[in-house]
Amino acid sequence: MYPILKAEQLAEKIFLMVVKAPRVAKNCLPGEFVIVKTDEKGERIPLTICDYDREEGTITIVFQTAGASTEKMAKLKAGDAFQDFVGPLGNPSEFVKEDVEELKKKKFLFVAGGVGTAPVYPQVKWLKEHGIEADVIVGAKNKDLLILEKEMAEVGNLYVTTDDGSYVRKGMVTDVIKDLVEQQGKKYDQCVAIGPMIMMKFVCLLTKELNIPTIVSLNPIMVDGTGMCGACRVTVGDKIKFACVDGPEFDGHLIDFDAAMKRQQMYKTEEGRALLKQQEGDTHHAPNGGCGSHVK
Ligand code: NAD
Ligand code: FES
């Protein structure tokens, strides 16, 4: 069992939990995710890691309720425990493998939307710990839905925006990118955008125009996170990939977001899944339990 040391509601439908999971905390890196299960019969829920403390042996997760399983999870309190807490899974963010001195020469722009702020945090924190400054745009629908503002301000140069203008400035994250690049003349070598699919789509359209390479995280299209359900199948350039096995991070300029969002909608219904099976065959089911390895 994996004890919950802290459980807190950050905003409407958004919850933070600190979980004792020493083995995960010892080995995880920014960009990776865990799969949690509340009890024996619970659904597997993949969640990108929001923070980790190797000494304390803890992992911080942030999630939004969106159905029976996450509603059940939100009712857990400090002192309760998860039945399963598996990880770290997926691939870490590309930059953690790069030479730190080379990274120091790069100018990073992070774009975080809504709950997507949680997976951005460990990346910016990792860079800060390695002496690399980054600009971070955080967008929320309104002031009440803004999360991790204080934490993010401690590790990056923060630019907050709200859709309704209830806090700091009015506008979407893309308006801030335009301001920084076109009005303030800032130059970026790498953008990392994490948030709802629609946000990542429009950030990528803009950064393509501005010639800024952009990484996105396709955590939102994952369902079981194991490579077996086929929900997270996506075309990246001319290759078929699975977000949970090959990602979750990909070159955003190579993703057909419209197709991915359409597929995501279809996957939600039984009829849609049957249609996908007809169109794609069984390629989304990894043979011999091999997670998506047949499509590499
Ligand atoms: P939201 O709808 O409140 O959007 C957050 C911000 O994204 C907005 O404030 C805006 O600045 C920007 N945005 C939205 N639509 C845009 C558009 N058309 N053009 C430009 N910018 C736009 O976000 P939310 O309700 O917190 O999002 C929840 C979604 O985030 C869920 O679908 C969830 O799956 C996803 N999510 C993604 C990740 C990830 O790893 N990518 C992690 C956690 C959650
Ligand atoms: Fe099921 Fe990736 S989430 S195959």
CSV table of C-alpha atoms and ligand atoms in Angstrom, one decimal:
chain,number,residue,atom,x,y,z
A,1,MET,CA,0.0,0.0,0.0
A,2,TYR,CA,1.1,3.6,-0.7
A,3,PRO,CA,0.1,6.0,2.1
A,4,ILE,CA,-1.2,9.4,1.3
A,5,LEU,CA,0.6,11.9,3.5
A,6,LYS,CA,-1.2,15.0,2.3
A,7,ALA,CA,-4.5,15.6,0.4
A,8,GLU,CA,-5.6,19.0,-0.5
A,9,GLN,CA,-8.1,20.6,-2.9
A,10,LEU,CA,-6.3,23.2,-5.0
A,11,ALA,CA,-9.3,24.5,-7.0
A,12,GLU,CA,-12.7,23.3,-8.2
A,13,LYS,CA,-12.3,19.7,-9.2
A,14,ILE,CA,-8.5,19.9,-8.9
A,15,PHE,CA,-6.7,18.0,-6.1
A,16,LEU,CA,-3.1,17.5,-4.9
A,17,MET,CA,-1.8,14.5,-3.0
A,18,VAL,CA,1.6,13.7,-1.6
A,19,VAL,CA,2.1,9.9,-1.6
A,20,LYS,CA,4.8,7.9,0.1
A,21,ALA,CA,6.4,5.8,-2.8
A,22,PRO,CA,10.2,5.7,-2.1
A,23,ARG,CA,11.1,3.5,-5.1
A,24,VAL,CA,9.3,5.8,-7.5
A,25,ALA,CA,10.7,8.9,-5.8
A,26,LYS,CA,14.2,7.5,-6.0
A,27,ASN,CA,14.1,6.8,-9.7
A,28,CYS,CA,11.7,9.3,-11.4
A,29,LEU,CA,12.6,12.2,-13.7
A,30,PRO,CA,10.6,15.1,-15.0
A,31,GLY,CA,8.2,14.1,-17.8
A,32,GLU,CA,7.5,10.6,-16.4
A,33,PHE,CA,4.2,9.4,-15.1
A,34,VAL,CA,2.7,6.9,-12.6
A,35,ILE,CA,-0.3,4.7,-12.7
A,36,VAL,CA,-2.4,4.7,-9.6
A,37,LYS,CA,-5.2,2.4,-8.4
A,38,THR,CA,-7.3,3.2,-5.4
A,39,ASP,CA,-8.3,-0.4,-4.6
A,40,GLU,CA,-8.4,-3.9,-6.1
A,41,LYS,CA,-11.3,-3.1,-8.4
A,42,GLY,CA,-10.3,0.5,-9.1
A,43,GLU,CA,-9.5,1.7,-12.7
A,44,ARG,CA,-5.8,2.4,-13.5
A,45,ILE,CA,-5.3,6.1,-13.7
A,46,PRO,CA,-2.1,7.5,-15.4
A,47,LEU,CA,-0.9,10.8,-14.0
A,48,THR,CA,2.2,12.8,-14.8
A,49,ILE,CA,4.4,13.4,-11.8
A,50,CYS,CA,4.1,16.9,-10.4
A,51,ASP,CA,6.9,16.8,-7.9
A,52,TYR,CA,9.2,14.3,-6.1
A,53,ASP,CA,11.3,14.4,-2.9
A,54,ARG,CA,14.0,11.7,-3.0
A,55,GLU,CA,14.9,12.0,0.6
A,56,GLU,CA,11.4,11.9,1.9
A,57,GLY,CA,10.5,9.2,-0.6
A,58,THR,CA,7.4,11.1,-1.8
A,59,ILE,CA,5.7,11.8,-5.0
A,60,THR,CA,3.2,14.7,-5.6
A,61,ILE,CA,0.4,14.2,-8.0
A,62,VAL,CA,-2.3,16.7,-9.1
A,63,PHE,CA,-5.5,15.5,-10.8
A,64,GLN,CA,-8.8,16.8,-12.0
A,65,THR,CA,-11.9,14.8,-11.3
A,66,ALA,CA,-13.5,13.6,-14.6
A,67,GLY,CA,-15.6,10.5,-13.8
A,68,ALA,CA,-16.3,7.9,-11.2
A,69,SER,CA,-12.6,6.8,-10.6
A,70,THR,CA,-11.2,10.2,-10.1
A,71,GLU,CA,-14.2,11.3,-8.0
A,72,LYS,CA,-13.5,8.3,-5.7
A,73,MET,CA,-9.8,9.2,-5.6
A,74,ALA,CA,-10.7,12.8,-4.6
A,75,LYS,CA,-12.4,11.5,-1.5
A,76,LEU,CA,-9.2,9.9,-0.2
A,77,LYS,CA,-7.7,11.8,2.8
A,78,ALA,CA,-4.3,11.9,4.5
A,79,GLY,CA,-3.9,8.6,6.2
A,80,ASP,CA,-5.6,6.6,3.5
A,81,ALA,CA,-3.5,4.7,0.9
A,82,PHE,CA,-3.4,3.7,-2.7
A,83,GLN,CA,-3.5,0.0,-3.5
A,84,ASP,CA,-1.1,0.5,-6.4
A,85,PHE,CA,1.3,3.3,-7.3
A,86,VAL,CA,3.4,2.1,-10.3
A,87,GLY,CA,6.2,4.0,-11.9
A,88,PRO,CA,8.1,5.8,-13.0
A,89,LEU,CA,6.7,5.1,-16.5
A,90,GLY,CA,7.1,6.7,-19.9
A,91,ASN,CA,10.2,8.6,-21.1
A,92,PRO,CA,11.7,11.5,-19.2
A,93,SER,CA,11.8,14.9,-20.9
A,94,GLU,CA,14.5,15.1,-23.6
A,95,PHE,CA,16.5,17.9,-21.9
A,96,VAL,CA,17.4,15.8,-18.9
A,97,LYS,CA,19.7,13.7,-21.1
A,98,GLU,CA,21.4,16.8,-22.6
A,99,ASP,CA,24.7,18.2,-21.5
A,100,VAL,CA,24.0,20.8,-18.8
A,101,GLU,CA,26.5,23.3,-20.2
A,102,GLU,CA,24.8,23.1,-23.6
A,103,LEU,CA,21.4,23.5,-21.9
A,104,LYS,CA,22.6,26.7,-20.2
A,105,LYS,CA,23.0,28.3,-23.7
A,106,LYS,CA,19.4,27.6,-24.5
A,107,LYS,CA,16.5,29.8,-23.8
A,108,PHE,CA,13.4,27.8,-22.7
A,109,LEU,CA,9.8,28.8,-22.8
A,110,PHE,CA,7.3,26.7,-20.9
A,111,VAL,CA,3.6,27.1,-21.7
A,112,ALA,CA,1.3,25.6,-19.0
A,113,GLY,CA,-2.5,25.4,-19.4
A,114,GLY,CA,-4.9,24.7,-16.5
A,115,VAL,CA,-4.1,21.3,-14.8
A,116,GLY,CA,-1.2,21.0,-17.3
A,117,THR,CA,0.6,23.4,-14.9
A,118,ALA,CA,1.3,20.4,-12.7
A,119,PRO,CA,3.5,18.4,-15.1
A,120,VAL,CA,5.3,21.6,-16.2
A,121,TYR,CA,6.4,22.3,-12.6
A,122,PRO,CA,9.0,19.5,-12.2
A,123,GLN,CA,10.6,20.3,-15.5
A,124,VAL,CA,11.1,24.0,-14.7
A,125,LYS,CA,12.3,23.0,-11.2
A,126,TRP,CA,14.8,20.6,-12.6
A,127,LEU,CA,16.2,23.3,-14.9
A,128,LYS,CA,16.4,25.7,-12.0
A,129,GLU,CA,18.3,23.2,-9.9
A,130,HIS,CA,20.8,22.8,-12.8
A,131,GLY,CA,21.3,26.6,-13.1
A,132,ILE,CA,19.0,27.2,-16.1
A,133,GLU,CA,16.5,30.0,-16.1
A,134,ALA,CA,13.2,29.6,-18.0
A,135,ASP,CA,10.2,31.7,-18.9
A,136,VAL,CA,6.9,30.1,-17.9
A,137,ILE,CA,3.5,31.2,-19.1
A,138,VAL,CA,0.6,29.8,-17.0
A,139,GLY,CA,-2.9,30.2,-18.3
A,140,ALA,CA,-6.1,29.5,-16.4
A,141,LYS,CA,-9.8,30.1,-17.1
A,142,ASN,CA,-10.0,32.4,-14.1
A,143,LYS,CA,-8.2,33.3,-10.9
A,144,ASP,CA,-9.9,30.5,-8.9
A,145,LEU,CA,-8.6,27.9,-11.3
A,146,LEU,CA,-5.0,29.0,-11.2
A,147,ILE,CA,-2.8,26.4,-9.5
A,148,LEU,CA,0.8,26.2,-8.2
A,149,GLU,CA,1.4,30.0,-8.8
A,150,LYS,CA,3.7,30.4,-5.8
A,151,GLU,CA,5.7,27.2,-6.5
A,152,MET,CA,6.1,28.1,-10.2
A,153,ALA,CA,7.2,31.7,-9.4
A,154,GLU,CA,10.0,30.2,-7.2
A,155,VAL,CA,11.6,28.2,-10.1
A,156,GLY,CA,10.8,30.2,-13.2
A,157,ASN,CA,10.1,33.7,-14.6
A,158,LEU,CA,6.3,33.5,-14.4
A,159,TYR,CA,3.8,35.2,-16.7
A,160,VAL,CA,0.2,34.5,-15.6
A,161,THR,CA,-2.8,35.0,-17.8
A,162,THR,CA,-6.5,34.3,-17.3
A,163,ASP,CA,-9.1,33.9,-20.1
A,164,ASP,CA,-11.6,36.3,-18.3
A,165,GLY,CA,-9.0,38.8,-17.1
A,166,SER,CA,-9.9,38.1,-13.4
A,167,TYR,CA,-6.2,38.0,-12.5
A,168,VAL,CA,-3.0,39.7,-13.9
A,169,ARG,CA,-4.0,39.9,-17.5
A,170,LYS,CA,-6.7,38.9,-19.9
A,171,GLY,CA,-6.1,36.5,-22.7
A,172,MET,CA,-5.0,33.0,-23.7
A,173,VAL,CA,-1.5,31.6,-23.4
A,174,THR,CA,-1.0,32.2,-27.1
A,175,ASP,CA,-1.5,36.0,-26.6
A,176,VAL,CA,1.3,36.0,-24.1
A,177,ILE,CA,3.7,34.1,-26.4
A,178,LYS,CA,3.0,36.7,-29.1
A,179,ASP,CA,3.6,39.5,-26.6
A,180,LEU,CA,6.9,38.1,-25.4
A,181,VAL,CA,8.2,37.3,-28.9
A,182,GLU,CA,6.7,40.0,-31.1
A,183,GLN,CA,6.4,43.0,-28.6
A,184,GLN,CA,9.3,42.3,-26.2
A,185,GLY,CA,11.6,40.8,-28.8
A,186,LYS,CA,12.4,37.6,-26.8
A,187,LYS,CA,14.0,34.7,-28.5
A,188,TYR,CA,13.5,31.1,-27.6
A,189,ASP,CA,15.3,27.9,-28.6
A,190,GLN,CA,12.8,25.5,-27.2
A,191,CYS,CA,9.2,25.6,-26.1
A,192,VAL,CA,7.5,23.0,-24.0
A,193,ALA,CA,3.7,23.2,-24.0
A,194,ILE,CA,1.5,21.1,-21.7
A,195,GLY,CA,-2.2,21.5,-21.2
A,196,PRO,CA,-5.5,20.7,-23.0
A,197,MET,CA,-5.1,19.3,-26.5
A,198,ILE,CA,-6.7,22.4,-28.0
A,199,MET,CA,-4.2,24.6,-26.3
A,200,MET,CA,-1.3,22.5,-27.4
A,201,LYS,CA,-2.7,22.6,-31.0
A,202,PHE,CA,-2.8,26.4,-31.1
A,203,VAL,CA,0.5,26.9,-29.3
A,204,CYS,CA,2.1,24.6,-31.9
A,205,LEU,CA,0.5,26.5,-34.8
A,206,LEU,CA,2.0,29.7,-33.4
A,207,THR,CA,5.4,28.4,-32.5
A,208,LYS,CA,5.7,26.8,-36.0
A,209,GLU,CA,5.1,30.3,-37.5
A,210,LEU,CA,7.7,31.7,-35.0
A,211,ASN,CA,10.1,28.9,-35.7
A,212,ILE,CA,10.4,27.7,-32.1
A,213,PRO,CA,10.8,23.9,-31.8
A,214,THR,CA,8.0,22.7,-29.5
A,215,ILE,CA,7.5,19.7,-27.3
A,216,VAL,CA,4.1,18.7,-26.1
A,217,SER,CA,2.9,16.0,-23.6
A,218,LEU,CA,0.1,13.7,-24.8
A,219,ASN,CA,-0.9,12.6,-21.3
A,220,PRO,CA,-4.6,13.7,-22.0
A,221,ILE,CA,-5.2,11.0,-24.6
A,222,MET,CA,-3.9,8.2,-22.3
A,223,VAL,CA,-6.5,5.9,-20.7
A,224,ASP,CA,-4.8,2.9,-19.0
A,225,GLY,CA,-1.2,3.9,-19.5
A,226,THR,CA,0.0,0.4,-20.2
A,227,GLY,CA,0.3,0.2,-24.0
A,228,MET,CA,-2.5,-2.3,-24.1
A,229,CYS,CA,-5.8,-0.3,-24.6
A,230,GLY,CA,-4.8,1.5,-27.7
A,231,ALA,CA,-6.5,4.8,-26.6
A,232,CYS,CA,-3.3,6.8,-27.0
A,233,ARG,CA,-2.4,5.8,-30.5
A,234,VAL,CA,-1.3,8.9,-32.4
A,235,THR,CA,0.4,9.8,-35.7
A,236,VAL,CA,3.6,11.7,-35.2
A,237,GLY,CA,5.0,12.7,-38.6
A,238,ASP,CA,4.6,9.5,-40.6
A,239,LYS,CA,5.0,7.1,-37.6
A,240,ILE,CA,2.3,5.5,-35.4
A,241,LYS,CA,3.2,6.0,-31.8
A,242,PHE,CA,1.6,5.3,-28.4
A,243,ALA,CA,1.7,8.2,-26.0
A,244,CYS,CA,2.1,6.0,-22.9
A,245,VAL,CA,5.0,3.9,-24.3
A,246,ASP,CA,6.8,6.1,-26.8
A,247,GLY,CA,6.0,9.4,-25.1
A,248,PRO,CA,4.3,11.0,-23.4
A,249,GLU,CA,6.3,13.9,-24.9
A,250,PHE,CA,6.6,14.4,-28.7
A,251,ASP,CA,7.6,17.0,-31.2
A,252,GLY,CA,4.4,19.1,-31.3
A,253,HIS,CA,5.0,20.3,-34.9
A,254,LEU,CA,4.7,16.7,-36.1
A,255,ILE,CA,1.3,15.9,-34.5
A,256,ASP,CA,-2.0,16.1,-36.3
A,257,PHE,CA,-4.0,17.4,-33.3
A,258,ASP,CA,-7.3,17.4,-35.2
A,259,ALA,CA,-7.0,13.7,-35.9
A,260,ALA,CA,-5.8,13.0,-32.3
A,261,MET,CA,-8.7,14.9,-30.8
A,262,LYS,CA,-11.2,13.2,-33.1
A,263,ARG,CA,-9.8,9.8,-32.2
A,264,GLN,CA,-9.9,10.7,-28.5
A,265,GLN,CA,-13.7,11.5,-28.8
A,266,MET,CA,-14.3,8.3,-30.8
A,267,TYR,CA,-12.5,6.2,-28.2
A,268,LYS,CA,-14.9,7.3,-25.5
A,269,THR,CA,-17.9,5.3,-26.8
A,270,GLU,CA,-18.2,1.5,-27.5
A,271,GLU,CA,-19.4,2.2,-31.0
A,272,GLY,CA,-16.4,4.5,-31.6
A,273,ARG,CA,-13.9,1.9,-30.3
A,274,ALA,CA,-15.5,-0.7,-32.6
A,275,LEU,CA,-15.1,1.7,-35.6
A,276,LEU,CA,-11.5,2.3,-34.7
A,277,LYS,CA,-10.9,-1.4,-34.6
A,278,GLN,CA,-12.4,-1.8,-38.0
A,279,GLN,CA,-10.3,1.1,-39.4
A,280,GLU,CA,-7.0,0.3,-37.7
A,281,GLY,CA,-7.3,-3.5,-37.2
A,282,ASP,CA,-5.8,-4.9,-34.0
A,283,THR,CA,-2.7,-2.9,-34.3
A,284,HIS,CA,-3.6,-1.0,-31.1
A,285,HIS,CA,-3.4,-4.2,-29.1
A,286,ALA,CA,0.2,-5.0,-28.3
A,287,PRO,CA,0.8,-8.7,-29.0
A,288,ASN,CA,2.5,-10.9,-26.4
A,289,GLY,CA,1.9,-8.1,-23.8
A,290,GLY,CA,4.6,-6.0,-25.6
A,291,CYS,CA,3.7,-2.4,-25.1
A,292,GLY,CA,3.2,-1.0,-28.5
A,293,SER,CA,6.5,-2.6,-29.6
A,294,HIS,CA,4.9,-3.9,-32.9
A,295,VAL,CA,4.6,-0.5,-34.4
A,296,LYS,CA,8.1,0.8,-33.9
B,1,NAD,P1,-8.4,25.1,-19.6
B,1,NAD,O1,-9.5,24.7,-20.6
B,1,NAD,O2,-8.8,25.9,-18.5
B,1,NAD,O3,-7.3,25.8,-20.5
B,1,NAD,C1,-6.1,26.2,-19.9
B,1,NAD,C2,-5.5,27.3,-20.7
B,1,NAD,O4,-5.2,26.8,-22.0
B,1,NAD,C3,-6.5,28.5,-20.9
B,1,NAD,O5,-6.5,29.3,-19.8
B,1,NAD,C4,-5.9,29.1,-22.2
B,1,NAD,O6,-4.8,30.0,-21.8
B,1,NAD,C5,-5.3,27.9,-22.9
B,1,NAD,N1,-6.1,27.6,-24.0
B,1,NAD,C6,-7.3,26.9,-24.0
B,1,NAD,N2,-7.8,26.8,-25.2
B,1,NAD,C7,-7.0,27.5,-26.0
B,1,NAD,C8,-7.0,27.8,-27.4
B,1,NAD,N3,-8.0,27.4,-28.2
B,1,NAD,N4,-6.0,28.6,-27.9
B,1,NAD,C9,-5.0,29.0,-27.1
B,1,NAD,N5,-4.9,28.7,-25.8
B,1,NAD,C10,-5.9,28.0,-25.2
B,1,NAD,O7,-7.6,23.8,-19.1
B,1,NAD,P2,-8.1,22.7,-18.1
B,1,NAD,O8,-9.6,22.7,-18.0
B,1,NAD,O9,-7.3,22.8,-16.9
B,1,NAD,O10,-7.7,21.5,-19.0
B,1,NAD,C11,-8.0,20.3,-18.7
B,1,NAD,C12,-7.3,19.5,-19.7
B,1,NAD,O11,-5.9,19.5,-19.5
B,1,NAD,C13,-7.8,18.1,-19.6
B,1,NAD,O12,-8.2,17.7,-20.9
B,1,NAD,C14,-6.5,17.3,-19.3
B,1,NAD,O13,-6.5,16.1,-20.0
B,1,NAD,C15,-5.4,18.2,-19.8
B,1,NAD,N6,-4.2,17.9,-19.1
B,1,NAD,C16,-3.1,17.7,-19.9
B,1,NAD,C17,-1.9,17.3,-19.3
B,1,NAD,C18,-0.8,17.0,-20.2
B,1,NAD,O14,0.1,16.3,-19.8
B,1,NAD,N7,-0.8,17.6,-21.4
B,1,NAD,C19,-1.8,17.2,-17.9
B,1,NAD,C20,-2.9,17.4,-17.1
B,1,NAD,C21,-4.1,17.8,-17.7
B,2,FES,FE1,-3.6,2.6,-23.4
B,2,FES,FE2,-1.5,4.0,-24.2
B,2,FES,S1,-3.0,4.5,-22.7
B,2,FES,S2,-2.2,2.2,-25.0
